[in-house]
Each structure stands twice: as C-alpha cells, then as structure tokens.
mmCIF file with all atom_site columns, C-alpha atoms in Angstrom:
data_model
loop_
_atom_site.group_PDB
_atom_site.id
_atom_site.type_symbol
_atom_site.label_atom_id
_atom_site.label_alt_id
_atom_site.label_comp_id
_atom_site.label_asym_id
_atom_site.label_entity_id
_atom_site.label_seq_id
_atom_site.pdbx_PDB_ins_code
_atom_site.Cartn_x
_atom_site.Cartn_y
_atom_site.Cartn_z
_atom_site.occupancy
_atom_site.B_iso_or_equiv
_atom_site.pdbx_formal_charge
_atom_site.auth_seq_id
_atom_site.auth_comp_id
_atom_site.auth_asym_id
_atom_site.auth_atom_id
_atom_site.pdbx_PDB_model_num
ATOM 1   C CA . UNK A 1 1   ? -113.696 -6.618  -3.635 1.00 65.00 ? 913  UNK A CA 1
ATOM 2   C CA . UNK A 1 2   ? -116.474 -4.061  -3.946 1.00 81.00 ? 914  UNK A CA 1
ATOM 3   C CA . UNK A 1 3   ? -115.666 -0.305  -3.991 1.00 84.00 ? 915  UNK A CA 1
ATOM 4   C CA . UNK A 1 4   ? -117.118 0.304   -0.525 1.00 87.00 ? 916  UNK A CA 1
ATOM 5   C CA . UNK A 1 5   ? -115.064 -2.553  0.943  1.00 84.00 ? 917  UNK A CA 1
ATOM 6   C CA . UNK A 1 6   ? -111.923 -1.180  -0.736 1.00 84.00 ? 918  UNK A CA 1
ATOM 7   C CA . UNK A 1 7   ? -112.616 2.271   0.698  1.00 89.00 ? 919  UNK A CA 1
ATOM 8   C CA . UNK A 1 8   ? -113.211 0.904   4.200  1.00 90.00 ? 920  UNK A CA 1
ATOM 9   C CA . UNK A 1 9   ? -110.066 -1.236  3.947  1.00 87.00 ? 921  UNK A CA 1
ATOM 10  C CA . UNK A 1 10  ? -107.905 1.696   2.849  1.00 91.00 ? 922  UNK A CA 1
ATOM 11  C CA . UNK A 1 11  ? -109.347 3.854   5.627  1.00 94.00 ? 923  UNK A CA 1
ATOM 12  C CA . UNK A 1 12  ? -108.773 1.232   8.328  1.00 94.00 ? 924  UNK A CA 1
ATOM 13  C CA . UNK A 1 13  ? -105.238 0.638   7.081  1.00 96.00 ? 925  UNK A CA 1
ATOM 14  C CA . UNK A 1 14  ? -104.486 4.380   7.089  1.00 97.00 ? 926  UNK A CA 1
ATOM 15  C CA . UNK A 1 15  ? -105.616 4.767   10.703 1.00 97.00 ? 927  UNK A CA 1
ATOM 16  C CA . UNK A 1 16  ? -103.920 1.567   11.883 1.00 97.00 ? 928  UNK A CA 1
ATOM 17  C CA . UNK A 1 17  ? -100.595 2.548   10.328 1.00 98.00 ? 929  UNK A CA 1
ATOM 18  C CA . UNK A 1 18  ? -100.881 6.139   11.554 1.00 97.00 ? 930  UNK A CA 1
ATOM 19  C CA . UNK A 1 19  ? -101.652 5.026   15.096 1.00 96.00 ? 931  UNK A CA 1
ATOM 20  C CA . UNK A 1 20  ? -98.725  2.563   15.071 1.00 97.00 ? 932  UNK A CA 1
ATOM 21  C CA . UNK A 1 21  ? -96.176  5.031   13.692 1.00 95.00 ? 933  UNK A CA 1
ATOM 22  C CA . UNK A 1 22  ? -93.262  5.437   16.081 1.00 93.00 ? 934  UNK A CA 1
ATOM 23  C CA . UNK A 1 23  ? -94.430  2.723   18.492 1.00 96.00 ? 935  UNK A CA 1
ATOM 24  C CA . UNK A 1 24  ? -91.896  0.131   19.551 1.00 96.00 ? 936  UNK A CA 1
ATOM 25  C CA . UNK A 1 25  ? -92.656  -3.272  21.055 1.00 96.00 ? 937  UNK A CA 1
ATOM 26  C CA . UNK A 1 26  ? -92.977  -1.783  24.562 1.00 97.00 ? 938  UNK A CA 1
ATOM 27  C CA . UNK A 1 27  ? -95.510  0.810   23.401 1.00 97.00 ? 939  UNK A CA 1
ATOM 28  C CA . UNK A 1 28  ? -97.528  -1.858  21.613 1.00 97.00 ? 940  UNK A CA 1
ATOM 29  C CA . UNK A 1 29  ? -97.468  -4.018  24.749 1.00 97.00 ? 941  UNK A CA 1
ATOM 30  C CA . UNK A 1 30  ? -98.705  -1.180  26.941 1.00 98.00 ? 942  UNK A CA 1
ATOM 31  C CA . UNK A 1 31  ? -101.443 -0.175  24.504 1.00 97.00 ? 943  UNK A CA 1
ATOM 32  C CA . UNK A 1 32  ? -102.635 -3.775  24.034 1.00 98.00 ? 944  UNK A CA 1
ATOM 33  C CA . UNK A 1 33  ? -102.811 -4.232  27.818 1.00 98.00 ? 945  UNK A CA 1
ATOM 34  C CA . UNK A 1 34  ? -104.733 -0.957  28.223 1.00 97.00 ? 946  UNK A CA 1
ATOM 35  C CA . UNK A 1 35  ? -107.120 -1.922  25.420 1.00 97.00 ? 947  UNK A CA 1
ATOM 36  C CA . UNK A 1 36  ? -107.842 -5.264  27.099 1.00 98.00 ? 948  UNK A CA 1
ATOM 37  C CA . UNK A 1 37  ? -108.857 -3.407  30.255 1.00 97.00 ? 949  UNK A CA 1
ATOM 38  C CA . UNK A 1 38  ? -111.172 -1.171  28.197 1.00 96.00 ? 950  UNK A CA 1
ATOM 39  C CA . UNK A 1 39  ? -112.682 -4.219  26.471 1.00 97.00 ? 951  UNK A CA 1
ATOM 40  C CA . UNK A 1 40  ? -113.233 -6.031  29.767 1.00 97.00 ? 952  UNK A CA 1
ATOM 41  C CA . UNK A 1 41  ? -114.821 -2.931  31.306 1.00 96.00 ? 953  UNK A CA 1
ATOM 42  C CA . UNK A 1 42  ? -117.186 -2.639  28.328 1.00 96.00 ? 954  UNK A CA 1
ATOM 43  C CA . UNK A 1 43  ? -118.311 -6.215  28.933 1.00 97.00 ? 955  UNK A CA 1
ATOM 44  C CA . UNK A 1 44  ? -118.547 -6.006  32.726 1.00 96.00 ? 956  UNK A CA 1
ATOM 45  C CA . UNK A 1 45  ? -122.110 -6.604  33.821 1.00 95.00 ? 957  UNK A CA 1
ATOM 46  C CA . UNK A 1 46  ? -123.271 -7.587  30.328 1.00 97.00 ? 958  UNK A CA 1
ATOM 47  C CA . UNK A 1 47  ? -126.033 -10.162 30.155 1.00 96.00 ? 959  UNK A CA 1
ATOM 48  C CA . UNK A 1 48  ? -125.366 -13.533 28.582 1.00 98.00 ? 960  UNK A CA 1
ATOM 49  C CA . UNK A 1 49  ? -127.309 -12.966 25.374 1.00 97.00 ? 961  UNK A CA 1
ATOM 50  C CA . UNK A 1 50  ? -126.723 -14.196 21.830 1.00 97.00 ? 962  UNK A CA 1
ATOM 51  C CA . UNK A 1 51  ? -126.007 -10.590 20.798 1.00 97.00 ? 963  UNK A CA 1
ATOM 52  C CA . UNK A 1 52  ? -123.254 -10.161 23.400 1.00 98.00 ? 964  UNK A CA 1
ATOM 53  C CA . UNK A 1 53  ? -121.794 -13.629 22.816 1.00 98.00 ? 965  UNK A CA 1
ATOM 54  C CA . UNK A 1 54  ? -121.608 -12.862 19.091 1.00 98.00 ? 966  UNK A CA 1
ATOM 55  C CA . UNK A 1 55  ? -119.721 -9.603  19.695 1.00 98.00 ? 967  UNK A CA 1
ATOM 56  C CA . UNK A 1 56  ? -117.143 -11.228 21.991 1.00 98.00 ? 968  UNK A CA 1
ATOM 57  C CA . UNK A 1 57  ? -116.742 -14.285 19.737 1.00 98.00 ? 969  UNK A CA 1
ATOM 58  C CA . UNK A 1 58  ? -116.172 -12.011 16.730 1.00 98.00 ? 970  UNK A CA 1
ATOM 59  C CA . UNK A 1 59  ? -113.478 -9.968  18.499 1.00 98.00 ? 971  UNK A CA 1
ATOM 60  C CA . UNK A 1 60  ? -111.791 -13.122 19.796 1.00 98.00 ? 972  UNK A CA 1
ATOM 61  C CA . UNK A 1 61  ? -111.913 -14.865 16.420 1.00 98.00 ? 973  UNK A CA 1
ATOM 62  C CA . UNK A 1 62  ? -110.400 -11.900 14.588 1.00 98.00 ? 974  UNK A CA 1
ATOM 63  C CA . UNK A 1 63  ? -107.583 -11.612 17.113 1.00 98.00 ? 975  UNK A CA 1
ATOM 64  C CA . UNK A 1 64  ? -106.828 -15.350 17.036 1.00 98.00 ? 976  UNK A CA 1
ATOM 65  C CA . UNK A 1 65  ? -106.770 -15.241 13.228 1.00 98.00 ? 977  UNK A CA 1
ATOM 66  C CA . UNK A 1 66  ? -104.504 -12.190 13.186 1.00 98.00 ? 978  UNK A CA 1
ATOM 67  C CA . UNK A 1 67  ? -102.106 -13.545 15.789 1.00 97.00 ? 979  UNK A CA 1
ATOM 68  C CA . UNK A 1 68  ? -101.807 -16.870 13.951 1.00 97.00 ? 980  UNK A CA 1
ATOM 69  C CA . UNK A 1 69  ? -101.081 -15.059 10.684 1.00 97.00 ? 981  UNK A CA 1
ATOM 70  C CA . UNK A 1 70  ? -98.536  -12.745 12.294 1.00 97.00 ? 982  UNK A CA 1
ATOM 71  C CA . UNK A 1 71  ? -96.774  -15.604 14.061 1.00 96.00 ? 983  UNK A CA 1
ATOM 72  C CA . UNK A 1 72  ? -96.493  -17.616 10.817 1.00 96.00 ? 984  UNK A CA 1
ATOM 73  C CA . UNK A 1 73  ? -95.128  -14.620 8.938  1.00 95.00 ? 985  UNK A CA 1
ATOM 74  C CA . UNK A 1 74  ? -92.692  -13.621 11.665 1.00 94.00 ? 986  UNK A CA 1
ATOM 75  C CA . UNK A 1 75  ? -91.476  -17.224 11.909 1.00 94.00 ? 987  UNK A CA 1
ATOM 76  C CA . UNK A 1 76  ? -90.685  -17.074 8.190  1.00 93.00 ? 988  UNK A CA 1
ATOM 77  C CA . UNK A 1 77  ? -93.446  -19.477 7.183  1.00 95.00 ? 989  UNK A CA 1
ATOM 78  C CA . UNK A 1 78  ? -95.687  -18.938 4.167  1.00 94.00 ? 990  UNK A CA 1
ATOM 79  C CA . UNK A 1 79  ? -98.709  -16.786 4.930  1.00 94.00 ? 991  UNK A CA 1
ATOM 80  C CA . UNK A 1 80  ? -102.001 -18.571 4.371  1.00 93.00 ? 992  UNK A CA 1
ATOM 81  C CA . UNK A 1 81  ? -104.740 -16.207 3.203  1.00 96.00 ? 993  UNK A CA 1
ATOM 82  C CA . UNK A 1 82  ? -107.446 -17.900 5.250  1.00 97.00 ? 994  UNK A CA 1
ATOM 83  C CA . UNK A 1 83  ? -110.633 -16.490 6.739  1.00 95.00 ? 995  UNK A CA 1
ATOM 84  C CA . UNK A 1 84  ? -111.156 -15.779 10.415 1.00 96.00 ? 996  UNK A CA 1
ATOM 85  C CA . UNK A 1 85  ? -114.204 -18.012 10.900 1.00 96.00 ? 997  UNK A CA 1
ATOM 86  C CA . UNK A 1 86  ? -112.323 -21.195 11.934 1.00 98.00 ? 998  UNK A CA 1
ATOM 87  C CA . UNK A 1 87  ? -110.697 -19.188 14.743 1.00 98.00 ? 999  UNK A CA 1
ATOM 88  C CA . UNK A 1 88  ? -113.989 -18.060 16.293 1.00 98.00 ? 1000 UNK A CA 1
ATOM 89  C CA . UNK A 1 89  ? -114.920 -19.658 19.605 1.00 98.00 ? 1001 UNK A CA 1
ATOM 90  C CA . UNK A 1 90  ? -118.311 -21.359 19.829 1.00 97.00 ? 1002 UNK A CA 1
ATOM 91  C CA . UNK A 1 91  ? -120.910 -18.891 21.131 1.00 97.00 ? 1003 UNK A CA 1
ATOM 92  C CA . UNK A 1 92  ? -122.719 -21.748 22.858 1.00 97.00 ? 1004 UNK A CA 1
ATOM 93  C CA . UNK A 1 93  ? -119.970 -21.720 25.508 1.00 95.00 ? 1005 UNK A CA 1
ATOM 94  C CA . UNK A 1 94  ? -121.682 -18.785 27.181 1.00 98.00 ? 1006 UNK A CA 1
ATOM 95  C CA . UNK A 1 95  ? -120.528 -15.246 27.771 1.00 98.00 ? 1007 UNK A CA 1
ATOM 96  C CA . UNK A 1 96  ? -118.308 -15.945 30.786 1.00 98.00 ? 1008 UNK A CA 1
ATOM 97  C CA . UNK A 1 97  ? -116.295 -18.557 28.867 1.00 98.00 ? 1009 UNK A CA 1
ATOM 98  C CA . UNK A 1 98  ? -116.058 -16.242 25.862 1.00 98.00 ? 1010 UNK A CA 1
ATOM 99  C CA . UNK A 1 99  ? -114.734 -13.419 28.023 1.00 98.00 ? 1011 UNK A CA 1
ATOM 100 C CA . UNK A 1 100 ? -112.047 -15.767 29.383 1.00 98.00 ? 1012 UNK A CA 1
ATOM 101 C CA . UNK A 1 101 ? -111.196 -16.775 25.800 1.00 98.00 ? 1013 UNK A CA 1
ATOM 102 C CA . UNK A 1 102 ? -110.972 -13.088 24.806 1.00 98.00 ? 1014 UNK A CA 1
ATOM 103 C CA . UNK A 1 103 ? -108.520 -12.328 27.634 1.00 98.00 ? 1015 UNK A CA 1
ATOM 104 C CA . UNK A 1 104 ? -106.485 -15.484 26.910 1.00 98.00 ? 1016 UNK A CA 1
ATOM 105 C CA . UNK A 1 105 ? -106.324 -14.512 23.235 1.00 98.00 ? 1017 UNK A CA 1
ATOM 106 C CA . UNK A 1 106 ? -105.013 -11.052 24.130 1.00 98.00 ? 1018 UNK A CA 1
ATOM 107 C CA . UNK A 1 107 ? -102.379 -12.686 26.323 1.00 98.00 ? 1019 UNK A CA 1
ATOM 108 C CA . UNK A 1 108 ? -101.375 -14.797 23.306 1.00 98.00 ? 1020 UNK A CA 1
ATOM 109 C CA . UNK A 1 109 ? -101.012 -11.597 21.277 1.00 98.00 ? 1021 UNK A CA 1
ATOM 110 C CA . UNK A 1 110 ? -98.886  -10.087 24.042 1.00 98.00 ? 1022 UNK A CA 1
ATOM 111 C CA . UNK A 1 111 ? -96.761  -13.249 24.040 1.00 97.00 ? 1023 UNK A CA 1
ATOM 112 C CA . UNK A 1 112 ? -96.179  -12.819 20.304 1.00 97.00 ? 1024 UNK A CA 1
ATOM 113 C CA . UNK A 1 113 ? -95.086  -9.214  20.885 1.00 97.00 ? 1025 UNK A CA 1
ATOM 114 C CA . UNK A 1 114 ? -92.744  -10.322 23.668 1.00 97.00 ? 1026 UNK A CA 1
ATOM 115 C CA . UNK A 1 115 ? -91.242  -13.152 21.595 1.00 96.00 ? 1027 UNK A CA 1
ATOM 116 C CA . UNK A 1 116 ? -90.413  -10.903 18.649 1.00 95.00 ? 1028 UNK A CA 1
ATOM 117 C CA . UNK A 1 117 ? -89.127  -8.101  20.843 1.00 94.00 ? 1029 UNK A CA 1
ATOM 118 C CA . UNK A 1 118 ? -86.641  -10.556 22.407 1.00 92.00 ? 1030 UNK A CA 1
ATOM 119 C CA . UNK A 1 119 ? -85.714  -11.876 18.962 1.00 93.00 ? 1031 UNK A CA 1
ATOM 120 C CA . UNK A 1 120 ? -84.841  -8.344  17.836 1.00 93.00 ? 1032 UNK A CA 1
ATOM 121 C CA . UNK A 1 121 ? -87.627  -8.283  15.257 1.00 89.00 ? 1033 UNK A CA 1
ATOM 122 C CA . UNK A 1 122 ? -89.077  -5.091  13.874 1.00 91.00 ? 1034 UNK A CA 1
ATOM 123 C CA . UNK A 1 123 ? -92.656  -3.851  13.876 1.00 93.00 ? 1035 UNK A CA 1
ATOM 124 C CA . UNK A 1 124 ? -92.125  -2.502  10.332 1.00 93.00 ? 1036 UNK A CA 1
ATOM 125 C CA . UNK A 1 125 ? -92.244  -5.918  8.605  1.00 94.00 ? 1037 UNK A CA 1
ATOM 126 C CA . UNK A 1 126 ? -95.373  -6.197  6.454  1.00 96.00 ? 1038 UNK A CA 1
ATOM 127 C CA . UNK A 1 127 ? -97.864  -9.054  6.558  1.00 97.00 ? 1039 UNK A CA 1
ATOM 128 C CA . UNK A 1 128 ? -100.840 -9.274  4.190  1.00 97.00 ? 1040 UNK A CA 1
ATOM 129 C CA . UNK A 1 129 ? -104.361 -8.705  5.483  1.00 96.00 ? 1041 UNK A CA 1
ATOM 130 C CA . UNK A 1 130 ? -107.280 -10.066 3.463  1.00 93.00 ? 1042 UNK A CA 1
ATOM 131 C CA . UNK A 1 131 ? -108.981 -6.679  3.111  1.00 90.00 ? 1043 UNK A CA 1
ATOM 132 C CA . UNK A 1 132 ? -106.319 -4.103  3.992  1.00 94.00 ? 1044 UNK A CA 1
ATOM 133 C CA . UNK A 1 133 ? -103.440 -5.392  1.874  1.00 94.00 ? 1045 UNK A CA 1
ATOM 134 C CA . UNK A 1 134 ? -99.882  -5.349  3.216  1.00 96.00 ? 1046 UNK A CA 1
ATOM 135 C CA . UNK A 1 135 ? -99.859  -3.996  6.762  1.00 97.00 ? 1047 UNK A CA 1
ATOM 136 C CA . UNK A 1 136 ? -96.892  -3.576  9.082  1.00 97.00 ? 1048 UNK A CA 1
ATOM 137 C CA . UNK A 1 137 ? -96.813  -5.711  12.220 1.00 97.00 ? 1049 UNK A CA 1
ATOM 138 C CA . UNK A 1 138 ? -97.264  -2.487  14.174 1.00 97.00 ? 1050 UNK A CA 1
ATOM 139 C CA . UNK A 1 139 ? -100.273 -1.641  12.023 1.00 98.00 ? 1051 UNK A CA 1
ATOM 140 C CA . UNK A 1 140 ? -101.762 -5.075  12.701 1.00 98.00 ? 1052 UNK A CA 1
ATOM 141 C CA . UNK A 1 141 ? -101.358 -4.570  16.462 1.00 98.00 ? 1053 UNK A CA 1
ATOM 142 C CA . UNK A 1 142 ? -102.951 -1.132  16.232 1.00 98.00 ? 1054 UNK A CA 1
ATOM 143 C CA . UNK A 1 143 ? -105.767 -2.630  14.140 1.00 97.00 ? 1055 UNK A CA 1
ATOM 144 C CA . UNK A 1 144 ? -106.413 -5.281  16.812 1.00 97.00 ? 1056 UNK A CA 1
ATOM 145 C CA . UNK A 1 145 ? -106.566 -2.671  19.589 1.00 97.00 ? 1057 UNK A CA 1
ATOM 146 C CA . UNK A 1 146 ? -109.044 -0.553  17.678 1.00 96.00 ? 1058 UNK A CA 1
ATOM 147 C CA . UNK A 1 147 ? -111.094 -3.485  16.393 1.00 96.00 ? 1059 UNK A CA 1
ATOM 148 C CA . UNK A 1 148 ? -111.768 -4.964  19.816 1.00 96.00 ? 1060 UNK A CA 1
ATOM 149 C CA . UNK A 1 149 ? -112.610 -1.644  21.397 1.00 93.00 ? 1061 UNK A CA 1
ATOM 150 C CA . UNK A 1 150 ? -114.835 -0.626  18.481 1.00 94.00 ? 1062 UNK A CA 1
ATOM 151 C CA . UNK A 1 151 ? -116.716 -3.923  18.156 1.00 95.00 ? 1063 UNK A CA 1
ATOM 152 C CA . UNK A 1 152 ? -117.439 -4.199  21.858 1.00 97.00 ? 1064 UNK A CA 1
ATOM 153 C CA . UNK A 1 153 ? -119.253 -0.868  21.835 1.00 95.00 ? 1065 UNK A CA 1
ATOM 154 C CA . UNK A 1 154 ? -122.224 -2.941  20.694 1.00 95.00 ? 1066 UNK A CA 1
ATOM 155 C CA . UNK A 1 155 ? -122.289 -5.050  23.880 1.00 97.00 ? 1067 UNK A CA 1
ATOM 156 C CA . UNK A 1 156 ? -125.585 -4.483  25.657 1.00 95.00 ? 1068 UNK A CA 1
ATOM 157 C CA . UNK A 1 157 ? -125.683 -4.286  29.421 1.00 90.00 ? 1069 UNK A CA 1
ATOM 158 C CA . UNK A 1 158 ? -129.419 -4.598  29.935 1.00 72.00 ? 1070 UNK A CA 1
#
C-alpha cells in the first residue's frame, strides 16, 4: 500500500473508531437509520445520470461487501479478504432501482446489528478491513454511516 493510502486508512480508522466509542447496538441502529434518511434526502430529486448511478452503486457495493464480511466474522467463519467490486449492483438498472438496492442494503445491515444484539455479541470484536486493518464492529458500522453520507455528497440534482 502506498504512503498516501496508508495515511488515509489510518485517518479513516481513527475517526470511525472514535465515532463508535461508547455506542451500543441500539445507538448504532439509530445512527444507521438516521444516516439512511440523510442519504435518501441527498438523492431525492437527482437525475438518472451515469454519475449519480455510479455514486449510489459505489455506496451500495461497499455496504454489501462490509456487511457480508462482518456477518462471516461474527458467525465465526474465516474472513475472506475480497474486494468490494463483486458486491456492486449493475448501474444499468437505473437510479430508481439503485436507490431501492441502497435502502435494502441498509436494512440488511440493520438486520445484522439486530441479530448480534439478540445473540449478546459485542461491538468491540475486530474484523479486518482491506485498507484500515483490524477495525471493531462498531468502527465498521461508523465507517459505513460516514462513507455513505460522504460519497453521496457528489450526487448531482440538476
């Protein structure tokens, strides 16, 4: 990994872990739900352009990838250090379908949070991230909230 990528990874990890500190499963649930509303509002009224489809597909792909990795790790399965690209939805579906996929993906993440809350799991377990290294489950959830909100700032309305 190049020095700039290492720096960005360390910075993102620092903020994700800091933002997750002290949050329990209920706090993560609330914040993920609030972030979905923010993401949907950012996309409301956006035109169906390749630029906007790319932004939504990227956010959805990253969250699908992360949720799959977290679920495997929390189930006690071996973590596969795969890339996010196979998890990306096809941008040819159109923006409306991608926005549905984004919301469905967030609901899948919320389901994961619910499942592990009921199982008595902890948000302090670490799971490796390709660029950030070992990140707590809480840090991953914080990362997903920030990532979606940050990436969708580039959605163009006009």
